[in-house]
């Protein structure tokens, strides 16, 4: 039976995107900034410092401005489909200003990490399909994202097959009125738990690589730590 779960694309891994070699190993975050990020994410101090180094490599690949723009995002992820890139970029760029800050980058990765609760991954997954941010997934949105993910994976999925996938997915949802709410989406994924396993990122390899040279020093080693 053809439905959403047969054609669900496994997300590209933003934690391993880009090249993690080269550049300075000194982290320029302040101790108080790291402390705040530890409190609001699932990452440790050393993980945050390692991810900051990785973020700097990506954000300086085109323009060294401490922001990941859309071109840098697409280049680092190695994605080709513009619709899928636009959607993923919009989720990471939480304030919609056209640039992903380190905090936005870290918070998204935290929600996709192995330490994140299933609800966090579910919310991220829902946002991928809810393209206009109105808190429901329409038939058109599901169709457009499935077409984009199929194209990204070089899957042959003609319009008839695509319509069949969408129809089969909506058929599993009672009283859907041609849209899927977050509650309905939650019930849908309860019957297909493997979908969320595709939204788990393992950053251990990246952390290990960044820590090969030992502990990552802070530029401001003597900076005061609030609290």
CSV table of C-alpha atoms in Angstrom, one decimal:
chain,number,residue,atom,x,y,z
A,1,UNK,CA,0.0,0.0,0.0
A,2,UNK,CA,1.4,3.4,-1.0
A,3,UNK,CA,1.2,6.1,1.5
A,4,UNK,CA,3.3,8.8,3.1
A,5,UNK,CA,5.6,6.4,5.0
A,6,UNK,CA,6.8,4.6,1.9
A,7,UNK,CA,8.1,7.8,0.4
A,8,UNK,CA,9.2,9.8,3.5
A,9,UNK,CA,12.6,11.3,3.0
A,10,UNK,CA,15.2,10.9,5.7
A,11,UNK,CA,16.3,14.4,6.6
A,12,UNK,CA,19.8,15.5,5.6
A,13,UNK,CA,22.0,15.8,8.6
A,14,UNK,CA,22.8,19.5,9.4
A,15,UNK,CA,25.1,18.4,12.2
A,16,UNK,CA,27.5,16.8,9.7
A,17,UNK,CA,27.0,19.2,6.8
A,18,UNK,CA,30.1,21.0,5.5
A,19,UNK,CA,33.7,20.3,6.2
A,20,UNK,CA,34.7,20.2,9.8
A,21,UNK,CA,38.4,20.4,9.2
A,22,UNK,CA,40.5,23.5,9.2
A,23,UNK,CA,40.2,27.0,10.8
A,24,UNK,CA,40.9,28.0,14.3
A,25,UNK,CA,39.9,25.7,17.2
A,26,UNK,CA,39.3,28.6,19.5
A,27,UNK,CA,35.7,29.2,20.5
A,28,UNK,CA,34.8,32.9,20.7
A,29,UNK,CA,31.6,32.3,22.7
A,30,UNK,CA,31.5,33.9,26.2
A,31,UNK,CA,31.1,31.6,29.2
A,32,UNK,CA,27.8,33.2,30.1
A,33,UNK,CA,26.5,32.5,26.5
A,34,UNK,CA,27.5,28.9,26.7
A,35,UNK,CA,25.8,28.6,30.1
A,36,UNK,CA,22.6,30.0,28.7
A,37,UNK,CA,22.8,27.6,25.7
A,38,UNK,CA,23.4,24.6,27.9
A,39,UNK,CA,20.2,25.5,29.8
A,40,UNK,CA,18.0,25.8,26.7
A,41,UNK,CA,19.4,22.8,24.7
A,42,UNK,CA,20.3,19.2,25.1
A,43,UNK,CA,24.0,19.9,24.6
A,44,UNK,CA,26.9,19.9,27.0
A,45,UNK,CA,29.5,22.7,27.1
A,46,UNK,CA,32.0,20.8,24.9
A,47,UNK,CA,29.3,19.8,22.4
A,48,UNK,CA,28.3,23.5,22.1
A,49,UNK,CA,31.9,24.5,21.6
A,50,UNK,CA,32.4,21.9,18.9
A,51,UNK,CA,29.1,22.8,17.1
A,52,UNK,CA,30.2,26.5,17.2
A,53,UNK,CA,33.4,25.6,15.4
A,54,UNK,CA,31.3,23.7,12.8
A,55,UNK,CA,28.8,26.6,12.5
A,56,UNK,CA,31.7,29.0,11.9
A,57,UNK,CA,33.0,26.9,9.0
A,58,UNK,CA,29.6,26.9,7.3
A,59,UNK,CA,28.7,30.5,8.0
A,60,UNK,CA,32.0,31.8,6.6
A,61,UNK,CA,32.0,29.6,3.5
A,62,UNK,CA,30.5,32.4,1.3
A,63,UNK,CA,30.4,35.5,3.5
A,64,UNK,CA,32.1,35.6,6.9
A,65,UNK,CA,29.2,37.2,8.8
A,66,UNK,CA,28.4,34.7,11.6
A,67,UNK,CA,25.2,33.8,9.8
A,68,UNK,CA,24.3,30.9,7.6
A,69,UNK,CA,22.5,32.2,4.5
A,70,UNK,CA,20.4,30.1,2.2
A,71,UNK,CA,23.3,29.6,-0.3
A,72,UNK,CA,25.6,28.4,2.5
A,73,UNK,CA,22.8,26.2,3.9
A,74,UNK,CA,22.1,24.5,0.6
A,75,UNK,CA,25.8,24.1,-0.2
A,76,UNK,CA,26.6,22.6,3.2
A,77,UNK,CA,23.6,20.1,3.1
A,78,UNK,CA,24.2,19.2,-0.5
A,79,UNK,CA,20.5,19.5,-1.3
A,80,UNK,CA,19.3,20.3,-4.8
A,81,UNK,CA,15.5,20.7,-4.6
A,82,UNK,CA,14.7,24.4,-4.0
A,83,UNK,CA,11.3,23.7,-2.3
A,84,UNK,CA,12.9,21.3,0.2
A,85,UNK,CA,15.8,23.7,0.8
A,86,UNK,CA,13.5,26.6,1.3
A,87,UNK,CA,11.4,24.7,3.8
A,88,UNK,CA,14.3,23.4,5.9
A,89,UNK,CA,16.0,26.8,5.8
A,90,UNK,CA,12.8,28.5,7.0
A,91,UNK,CA,12.5,26.1,10.0
A,92,UNK,CA,16.1,26.8,11.0
A,93,UNK,CA,15.8,30.5,10.4
A,94,UNK,CA,13.2,30.9,13.2
A,95,UNK,CA,12.9,34.7,13.0
A,96,UNK,CA,12.7,34.7,9.2
A,97,UNK,CA,15.4,37.4,8.8
A,98,UNK,CA,17.2,35.4,6.1
A,99,UNK,CA,20.1,34.3,8.2
A,100,UNK,CA,20.6,31.4,10.6
A,101,UNK,CA,22.3,32.5,13.8
A,102,UNK,CA,24.3,30.1,16.0
A,103,UNK,CA,21.4,30.0,18.5
A,104,UNK,CA,18.9,29.1,15.9
A,105,UNK,CA,21.3,26.5,14.5
A,106,UNK,CA,21.9,24.9,17.9
A,107,UNK,CA,18.2,24.9,18.9
A,108,UNK,CA,17.2,23.1,15.8
A,109,UNK,CA,19.9,20.5,16.1
A,110,UNK,CA,19.0,20.1,19.8
A,111,UNK,CA,15.4,19.2,18.8
A,112,UNK,CA,16.7,16.6,16.4
A,113,UNK,CA,19.4,15.1,18.7
A,114,UNK,CA,19.2,11.7,20.3
A,115,UNK,CA,18.5,13.4,23.6
A,116,UNK,CA,15.4,15.2,22.3
A,117,UNK,CA,11.9,14.1,23.3
A,118,UNK,CA,9.7,12.5,20.7
A,119,UNK,CA,7.4,15.5,20.9
A,120,UNK,CA,10.3,17.8,19.8
A,121,UNK,CA,10.9,15.7,16.7
A,122,UNK,CA,7.2,15.4,16.0
A,123,UNK,CA,6.9,19.2,16.1
A,124,UNK,CA,9.8,19.6,13.7
A,125,UNK,CA,8.4,17.0,11.4
A,126,UNK,CA,5.0,18.8,11.4
A,127,UNK,CA,6.7,22.1,10.5
A,128,UNK,CA,8.3,20.6,7.4
A,129,UNK,CA,4.8,20.0,5.9
A,130,UNK,CA,3.1,23.0,7.4
A,131,UNK,CA,4.6,25.3,4.8
A,132,UNK,CA,2.5,28.4,5.4
A,133,UNK,CA,2.7,28.1,9.2
A,134,UNK,CA,-1.1,28.1,9.8
A,135,UNK,CA,-0.8,25.0,12.1
A,136,UNK,CA,-2.5,22.6,9.7
A,137,UNK,CA,-1.1,20.5,6.7
A,138,UNK,CA,-3.3,20.9,3.7
A,139,UNK,CA,-3.6,18.5,0.8
A,140,UNK,CA,-1.6,20.9,-1.4
A,141,UNK,CA,1.2,21.2,1.2
A,142,UNK,CA,1.5,17.5,1.6
A,143,UNK,CA,1.5,17.1,-2.2
A,144,UNK,CA,4.2,19.8,-2.7
A,145,UNK,CA,6.5,18.4,0.0
A,146,UNK,CA,6.2,14.8,-1.1
A,147,UNK,CA,7.0,16.0,-4.7
A,148,UNK,CA,10.0,17.9,-3.4
A,149,UNK,CA,11.3,15.0,-1.3
A,150,UNK,CA,10.8,12.5,-4.1
A,151,UNK,CA,12.7,14.8,-6.5
A,152,UNK,CA,15.5,15.3,-3.9
A,153,UNK,CA,15.9,11.5,-3.7
A,154,UNK,CA,15.6,11.0,-7.4
A,155,UNK,CA,12.5,8.9,-6.9
A,156,UNK,CA,10.2,8.4,-9.9
A,157,UNK,CA,6.8,9.5,-8.7
A,158,UNK,CA,4.4,10.8,-11.3
A,159,UNK,CA,1.4,12.9,-10.5
A,160,UNK,CA,-1.0,9.9,-10.4
A,161,UNK,CA,1.3,8.1,-7.9
A,162,UNK,CA,1.8,11.2,-5.9
A,163,UNK,CA,-2.0,11.7,-5.7
A,164,UNK,CA,-2.3,8.1,-4.6
A,165,UNK,CA,0.2,8.6,-1.8
A,166,UNK,CA,-1.6,11.7,-0.5
A,167,UNK,CA,-5.0,10.1,-0.7
A,168,UNK,CA,-3.8,7.0,1.2
A,169,UNK,CA,-2.3,9.2,3.9
A,170,UNK,CA,-5.5,11.3,4.3
A,171,UNK,CA,-7.6,8.1,4.3
A,172,UNK,CA,-5.9,7.1,7.6
A,173,UNK,CA,-7.2,10.3,9.3
A,174,UNK,CA,-10.9,10.4,10.4
A,175,UNK,CA,-12.8,13.7,9.9
A,176,UNK,CA,-9.8,15.4,8.3
A,177,UNK,CA,-11.7,18.0,6.2
A,178,UNK,CA,-8.8,18.1,3.7
A,179,UNK,CA,-6.2,19.2,6.3
A,180,UNK,CA,-4.2,17.6,9.1
A,181,UNK,CA,-4.0,19.2,12.6
A,182,UNK,CA,-1.1,18.6,14.9
A,183,UNK,CA,-3.2,16.3,17.0
A,184,UNK,CA,-4.2,14.3,14.0
A,185,UNK,CA,-0.6,14.2,12.9
A,186,UNK,CA,0.4,13.0,16.3
A,187,UNK,CA,-2.1,10.1,16.1
A,188,UNK,CA,-0.8,9.3,12.6
A,189,UNK,CA,2.8,9.0,13.7
A,190,UNK,CA,1.7,6.9,16.7
A,191,UNK,CA,0.8,4.2,14.1
A,192,UNK,CA,4.1,4.8,12.2
A,193,UNK,CA,6.8,5.4,14.9
A,194,UNK,CA,9.6,4.7,12.5
A,195,UNK,CA,9.0,8.1,10.9
A,196,UNK,CA,10.4,9.9,13.9
A,197,UNK,CA,13.5,7.7,13.9
A,198,UNK,CA,14.5,9.4,10.7
A,199,UNK,CA,14.5,12.7,12.5
A,200,UNK,CA,17.2,11.8,15.0
A,201,UNK,CA,20.7,13.1,14.4
A,202,UNK,CA,23.8,11.6,15.9
A,203,UNK,CA,26.4,14.3,16.4
A,204,UNK,CA,28.9,12.0,18.3
A,205,UNK,CA,31.1,11.6,15.3
A,206,UNK,CA,31.3,15.3,14.7
A,207,UNK,CA,32.0,16.0,18.4
A,208,UNK,CA,34.7,13.3,18.5
A,209,UNK,CA,36.4,14.8,15.4
A,210,UNK,CA,36.4,18.3,16.8
A,211,UNK,CA,37.8,17.0,20.1
A,212,UNK,CA,40.7,15.1,18.5
A,213,UNK,CA,43.0,18.0,19.3
A,214,UNK,CA,41.9,18.1,22.9
A,215,UNK,CA,39.5,20.4,24.8
A,216,UNK,CA,38.4,23.4,22.7
A,217,UNK,CA,39.7,26.6,24.4
A,218,UNK,CA,37.6,29.7,24.8
A,219,UNK,CA,39.1,32.9,23.5
A,220,UNK,CA,37.8,34.6,26.7
A,221,UNK,CA,39.2,32.1,29.2
A,222,UNK,CA,39.1,34.6,32.0
A,223,UNK,CA,35.6,36.0,31.2
A,224,UNK,CA,33.2,36.3,34.1
A,225,UNK,CA,30.5,33.7,34.3
A,226,UNK,CA,27.1,35.1,35.4
A,227,UNK,CA,25.3,33.4,38.2
